[in-house]
Short mmCIF file of C-alpha atoms in Angstrom, two decimals:
data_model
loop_
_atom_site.label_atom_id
_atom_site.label_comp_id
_atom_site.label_asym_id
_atom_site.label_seq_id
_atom_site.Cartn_x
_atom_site.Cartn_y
_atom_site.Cartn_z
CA UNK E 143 148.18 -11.26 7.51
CA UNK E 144 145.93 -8.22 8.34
CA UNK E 145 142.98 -8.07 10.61
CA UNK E 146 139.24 -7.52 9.52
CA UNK E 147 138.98 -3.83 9.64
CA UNK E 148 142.55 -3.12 8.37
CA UNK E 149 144.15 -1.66 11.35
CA UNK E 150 145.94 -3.82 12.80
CA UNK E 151 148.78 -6.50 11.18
CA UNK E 152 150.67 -9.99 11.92
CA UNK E 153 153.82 -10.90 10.38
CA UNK E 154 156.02 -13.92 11.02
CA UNK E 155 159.28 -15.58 10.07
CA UNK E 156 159.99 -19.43 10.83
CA UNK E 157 160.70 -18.69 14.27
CA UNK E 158 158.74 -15.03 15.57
CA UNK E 159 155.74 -13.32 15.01
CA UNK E 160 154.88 -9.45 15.43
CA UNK E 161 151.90 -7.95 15.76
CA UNK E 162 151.82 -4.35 13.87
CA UNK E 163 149.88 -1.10 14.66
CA UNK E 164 148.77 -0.29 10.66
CA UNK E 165 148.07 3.98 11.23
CA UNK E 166 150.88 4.09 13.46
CA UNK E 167 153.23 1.39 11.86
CA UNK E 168 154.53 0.73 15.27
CA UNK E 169 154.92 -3.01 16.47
CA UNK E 170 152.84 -3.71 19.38
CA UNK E 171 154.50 -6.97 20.11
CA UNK E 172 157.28 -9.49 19.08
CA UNK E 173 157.22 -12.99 20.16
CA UNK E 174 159.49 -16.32 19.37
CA UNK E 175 158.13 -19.41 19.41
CA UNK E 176 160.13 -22.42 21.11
CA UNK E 177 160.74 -26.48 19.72
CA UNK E 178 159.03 -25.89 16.18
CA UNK E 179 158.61 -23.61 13.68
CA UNK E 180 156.33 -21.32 12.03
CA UNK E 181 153.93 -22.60 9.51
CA UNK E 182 150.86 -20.13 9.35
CA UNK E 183 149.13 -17.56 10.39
CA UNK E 184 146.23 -15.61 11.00
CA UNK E 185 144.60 -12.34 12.79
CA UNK E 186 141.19 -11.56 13.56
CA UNK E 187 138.45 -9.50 16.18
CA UNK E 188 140.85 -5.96 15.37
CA UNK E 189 144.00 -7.86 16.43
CA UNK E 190 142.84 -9.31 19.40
CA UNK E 191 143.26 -12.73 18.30
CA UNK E 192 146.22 -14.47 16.97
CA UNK E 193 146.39 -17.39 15.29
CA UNK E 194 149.76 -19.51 14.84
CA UNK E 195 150.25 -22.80 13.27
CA UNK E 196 153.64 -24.81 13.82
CA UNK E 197 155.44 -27.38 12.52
CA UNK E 198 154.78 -29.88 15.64
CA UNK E 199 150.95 -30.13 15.34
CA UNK E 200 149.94 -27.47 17.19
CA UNK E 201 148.23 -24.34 16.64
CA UNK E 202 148.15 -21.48 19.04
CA UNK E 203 145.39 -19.19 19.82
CA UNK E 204 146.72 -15.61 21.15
CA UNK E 205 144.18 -13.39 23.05
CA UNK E 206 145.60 -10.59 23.26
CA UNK E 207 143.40 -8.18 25.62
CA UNK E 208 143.80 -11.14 28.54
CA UNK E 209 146.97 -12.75 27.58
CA UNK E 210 145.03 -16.38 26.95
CA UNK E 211 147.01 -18.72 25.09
CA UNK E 212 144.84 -21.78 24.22
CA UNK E 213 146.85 -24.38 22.44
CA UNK E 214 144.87 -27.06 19.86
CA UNK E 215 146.18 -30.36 19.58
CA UNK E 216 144.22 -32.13 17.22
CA UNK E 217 146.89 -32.54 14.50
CA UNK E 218 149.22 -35.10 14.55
CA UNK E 219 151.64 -34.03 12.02
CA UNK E 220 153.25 -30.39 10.71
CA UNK E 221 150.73 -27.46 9.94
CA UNK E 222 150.07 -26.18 6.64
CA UNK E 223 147.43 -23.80 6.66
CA UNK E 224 145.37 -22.01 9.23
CA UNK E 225 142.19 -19.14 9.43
CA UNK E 226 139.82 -17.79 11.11
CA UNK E 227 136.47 -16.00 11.11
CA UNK E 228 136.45 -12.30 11.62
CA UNK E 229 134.93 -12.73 15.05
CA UNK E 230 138.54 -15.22 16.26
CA UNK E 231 135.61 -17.49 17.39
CA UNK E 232 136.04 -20.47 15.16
CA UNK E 233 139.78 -21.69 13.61
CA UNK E 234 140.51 -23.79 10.70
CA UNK E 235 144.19 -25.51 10.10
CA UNK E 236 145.26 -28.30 8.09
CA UNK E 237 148.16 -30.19 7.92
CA UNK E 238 150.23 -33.58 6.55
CA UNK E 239 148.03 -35.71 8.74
CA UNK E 240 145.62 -35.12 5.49
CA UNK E 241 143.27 -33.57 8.05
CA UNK E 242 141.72 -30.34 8.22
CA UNK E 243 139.91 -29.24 10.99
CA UNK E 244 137.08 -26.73 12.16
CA UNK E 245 137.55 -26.04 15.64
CA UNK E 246 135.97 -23.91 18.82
CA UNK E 247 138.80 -21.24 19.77
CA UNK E 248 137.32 -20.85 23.29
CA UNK E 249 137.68 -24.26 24.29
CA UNK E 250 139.79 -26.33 21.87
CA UNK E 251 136.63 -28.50 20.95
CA UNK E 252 136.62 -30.04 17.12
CA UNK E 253 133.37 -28.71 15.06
CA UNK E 254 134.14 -30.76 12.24
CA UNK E 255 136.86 -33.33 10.74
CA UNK E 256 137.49 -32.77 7.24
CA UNK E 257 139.64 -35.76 5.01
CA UNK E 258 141.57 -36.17 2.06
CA UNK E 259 143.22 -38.45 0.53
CA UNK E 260 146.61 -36.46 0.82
CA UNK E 261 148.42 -33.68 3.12
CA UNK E 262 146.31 -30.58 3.41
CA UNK E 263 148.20 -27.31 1.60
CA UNK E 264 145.68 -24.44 1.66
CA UNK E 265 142.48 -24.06 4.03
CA UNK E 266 140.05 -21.08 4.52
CA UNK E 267 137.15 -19.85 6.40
CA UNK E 268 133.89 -17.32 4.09
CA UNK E 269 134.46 -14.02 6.78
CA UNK E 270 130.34 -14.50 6.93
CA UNK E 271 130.93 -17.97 7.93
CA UNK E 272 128.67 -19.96 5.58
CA UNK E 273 131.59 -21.77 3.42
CA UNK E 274 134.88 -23.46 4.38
CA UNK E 275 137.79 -24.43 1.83
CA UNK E 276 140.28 -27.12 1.90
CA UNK E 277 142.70 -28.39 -1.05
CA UNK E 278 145.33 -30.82 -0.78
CA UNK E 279 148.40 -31.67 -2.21
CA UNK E 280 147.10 -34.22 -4.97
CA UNK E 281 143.49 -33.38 -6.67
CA UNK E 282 140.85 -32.52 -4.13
CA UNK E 283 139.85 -28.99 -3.67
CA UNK E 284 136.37 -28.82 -1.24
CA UNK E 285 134.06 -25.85 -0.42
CA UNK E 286 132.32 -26.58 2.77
CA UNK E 287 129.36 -25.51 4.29
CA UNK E 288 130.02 -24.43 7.76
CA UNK E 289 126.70 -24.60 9.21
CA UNK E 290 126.11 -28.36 8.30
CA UNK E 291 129.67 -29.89 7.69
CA UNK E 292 128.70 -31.24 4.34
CA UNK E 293 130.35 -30.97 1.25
CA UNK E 294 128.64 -28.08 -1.30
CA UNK E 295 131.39 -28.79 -3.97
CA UNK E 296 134.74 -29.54 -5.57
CA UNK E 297 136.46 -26.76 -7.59
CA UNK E 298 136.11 -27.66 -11.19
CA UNK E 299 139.26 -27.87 -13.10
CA UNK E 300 140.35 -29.69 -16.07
CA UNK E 301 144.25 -30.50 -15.14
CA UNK E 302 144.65 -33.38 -13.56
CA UNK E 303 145.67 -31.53 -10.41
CA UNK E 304 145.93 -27.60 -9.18
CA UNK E 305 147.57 -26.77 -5.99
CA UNK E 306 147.20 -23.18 -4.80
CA UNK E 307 150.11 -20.86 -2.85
CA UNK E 308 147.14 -18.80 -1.97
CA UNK E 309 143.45 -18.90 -0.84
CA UNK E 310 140.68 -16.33 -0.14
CA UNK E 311 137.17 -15.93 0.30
CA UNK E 312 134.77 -12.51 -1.32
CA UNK E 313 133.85 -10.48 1.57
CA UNK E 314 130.39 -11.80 1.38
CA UNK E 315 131.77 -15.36 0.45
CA UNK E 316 130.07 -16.17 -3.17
CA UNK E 317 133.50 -15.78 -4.65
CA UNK E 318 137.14 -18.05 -3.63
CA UNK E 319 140.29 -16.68 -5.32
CA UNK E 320 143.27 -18.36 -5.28
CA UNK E 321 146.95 -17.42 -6.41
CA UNK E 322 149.29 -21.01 -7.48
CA UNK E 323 153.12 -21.55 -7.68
CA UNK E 324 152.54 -21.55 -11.70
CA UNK E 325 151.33 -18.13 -11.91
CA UNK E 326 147.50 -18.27 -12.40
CA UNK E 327 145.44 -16.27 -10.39
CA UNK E 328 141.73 -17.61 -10.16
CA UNK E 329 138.12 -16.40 -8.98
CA UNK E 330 135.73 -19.43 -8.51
CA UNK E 331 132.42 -19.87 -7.75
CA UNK E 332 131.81 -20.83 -4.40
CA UNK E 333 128.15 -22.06 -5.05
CA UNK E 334 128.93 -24.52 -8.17
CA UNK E 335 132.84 -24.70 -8.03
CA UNK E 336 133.27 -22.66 -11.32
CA UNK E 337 136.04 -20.96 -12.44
CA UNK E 338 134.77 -17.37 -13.49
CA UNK E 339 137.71 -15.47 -14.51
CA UNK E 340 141.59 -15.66 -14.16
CA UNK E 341 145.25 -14.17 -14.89
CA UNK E 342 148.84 -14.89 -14.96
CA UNK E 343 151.12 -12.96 -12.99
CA UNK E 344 154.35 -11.26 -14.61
CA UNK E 345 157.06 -14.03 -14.05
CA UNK E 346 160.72 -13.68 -13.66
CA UNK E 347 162.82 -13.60 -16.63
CA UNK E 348 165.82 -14.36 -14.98
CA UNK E 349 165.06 -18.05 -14.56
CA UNK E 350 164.06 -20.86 -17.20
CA UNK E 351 161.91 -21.27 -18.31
CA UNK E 352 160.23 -18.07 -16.61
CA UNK E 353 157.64 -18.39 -13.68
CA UNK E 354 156.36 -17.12 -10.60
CA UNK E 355 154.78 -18.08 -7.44
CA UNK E 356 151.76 -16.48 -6.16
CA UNK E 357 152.41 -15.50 -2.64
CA UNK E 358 149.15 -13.71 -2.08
CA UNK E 359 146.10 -12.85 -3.57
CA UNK E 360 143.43 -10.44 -1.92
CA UNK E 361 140.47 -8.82 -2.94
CA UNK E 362 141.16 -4.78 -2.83
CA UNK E 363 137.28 -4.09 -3.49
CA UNK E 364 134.16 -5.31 -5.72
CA UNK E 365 136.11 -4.82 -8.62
CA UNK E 366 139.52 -5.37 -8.28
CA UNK E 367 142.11 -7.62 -6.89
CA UNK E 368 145.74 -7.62 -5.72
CA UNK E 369 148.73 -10.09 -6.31
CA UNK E 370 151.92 -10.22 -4.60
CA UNK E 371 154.50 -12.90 -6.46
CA UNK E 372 157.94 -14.03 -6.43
CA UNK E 373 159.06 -12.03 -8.86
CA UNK E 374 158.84 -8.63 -7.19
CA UNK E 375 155.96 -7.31 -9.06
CA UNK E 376 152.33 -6.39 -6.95
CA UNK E 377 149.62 -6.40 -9.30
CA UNK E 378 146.52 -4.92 -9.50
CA UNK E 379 143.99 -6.99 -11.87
CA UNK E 380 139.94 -5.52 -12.49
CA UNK E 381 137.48 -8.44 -11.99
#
C-alpha cells in the first residue's frame, strides 16, 4: 500500500511488514508480528501511520514519529480488510464476525457498527471522508455516508452475487473501482450505486479455462487507471 502523497510505501507478507522510503527506495523499517498473521494493510499522514490487520481480531495502529502502538479490539474473529483516511485519524476493518467497523485511531473508540449478513471481504474509506464501502462474501455491497452512518446505497449489479479482490475510492470520492477474482475491473457510482464503465484483465492461458484475479486496482489520474493481476500483466485502462 502507498501513502497519500506517494512517498512513502508499506508492504507485508503473512508474518512482517516494511515500511519503504519511495525516492530513495530504502526500507525505513521491518517488523514481525507475533501469535497471528497478516491480513491487511494500510498507510496514511506521509507514512506516519500504519495500519495492520491480523488474523486474531486485532488491528494495529503504528505511529511512527512517537512509536504509539494502539491496538483495536472490536473484532471477534480474523480480519479481512482494513483503511484509512489520508489524515490516519479514522480506521475501517472488517472481518468474519460479518462486522465492519469505523473507528477513532486516537483512542480505539467505535464511530459506527456496520452488519451483514455474511463475513466482510473488502472495506474502504472516500480519502475526503464523505463515503465508506463494505461488501461481503454473499450479495451485499454498501456505500456509506461517513458523516451520518446511514446507508446512501447498494452497488447495483445484476449477478446474483459479485465479490471484489480489490476496492478504491476517486480522489474526490464520486467514483468506487473495484478489481474481482473473475477478471472484471469496475468504476461505480458512488452517489446511485451505478456501474459506469468496466474491463477484463488479460488472463492466464496456462490454466483452464483461463482467468485472472485482480490484485489491485488504482486510479493513476482523471483519466486513467491501473491493474495489477495474477497473471503477470499491469495494465493501464483510459476511463
Amino acid at each position: 500500500d502507498i501513502s497519500d502523497n506517494n512517498s512513502h510505501a508499506l508492504t507485508a507478507n503473512r508474518e512482517s511488514f516494511a515500511l519503504w522510503n519511495i525516492e530513495t527506495g530504502l526500507s525505513e523499517g521491518f517488523w514481525k508480528v507475533r501469535e497471528s498473521n497478516i491480513r491487511d494493510i494500510a498507510i496514511a499522514n506521509d507514512g506516519n501511520y500504519l495500519l495492520i490487520g491480523k488474523s486474531n481480531g486485532t488491528v494495529v495502529h503504528v505511529t511512527m514519529n512517537s512509536g504509539r502502538r494502539l491496538e483495536f479490539l472490536g473484532h471477534t474473529e480474523k480480519i479481512n480488510s482494513v483503511d484509512m483516511l489520508p489524515n490516519g485519524r479514522i480506521a475501517i476493518s472488517g472481518g468474519n464476525d460479518f462486522i465492519a467497523h469505523v473507528w477513532d485511531t486516537q483512542t480505539g473508540q467505535v464511530i459506527y457498527k456496520f452488519n451483514h449478513p455474511s463475513r466482510v471481504t473488502k472495506v474502504a474509506l472516500d480519502p475526503q471522508g464523505r463515503y465508506a464501502f463494505t461488501a461481503d462474501s454473499k450479495k451485499d455491497a454498501n456505500i456509506w455516508n461517513l458523516k451520518t452512518g446511514k446507508l446512501i446505497q447498494n452497488l447495483k449489479y445484476t449477478n446474483r452475487q459479485e465479490v471484489f479482490s480489490s476496492v478504491q475510492f476517486s480522489e474526490d470520492g464520486t467514483q468506487l473501482l473495484t478489481g474481482a477474482p473473475t477478471r472484471k475491473v469496475s468504476v461505480w457510482s458512488s452517489g446511485t450505486g451505478d456501474r459506469l464503465k468496466s474491463w477484463r484483465v488479460t488472463p492466464r492461458t496456462d490454466i483452464r479455462p483461463a482467468g485472472a484475479v485482480v490484485y489491485s486496482a488504482a486510479f493513476r489520474d482523471n483519466n486513467s487507471i491501473i491493474t495489477e493481476s495474477s497473471s503477470g500483466y499491469a495494465e493501464l485502462w483510459q476511463l
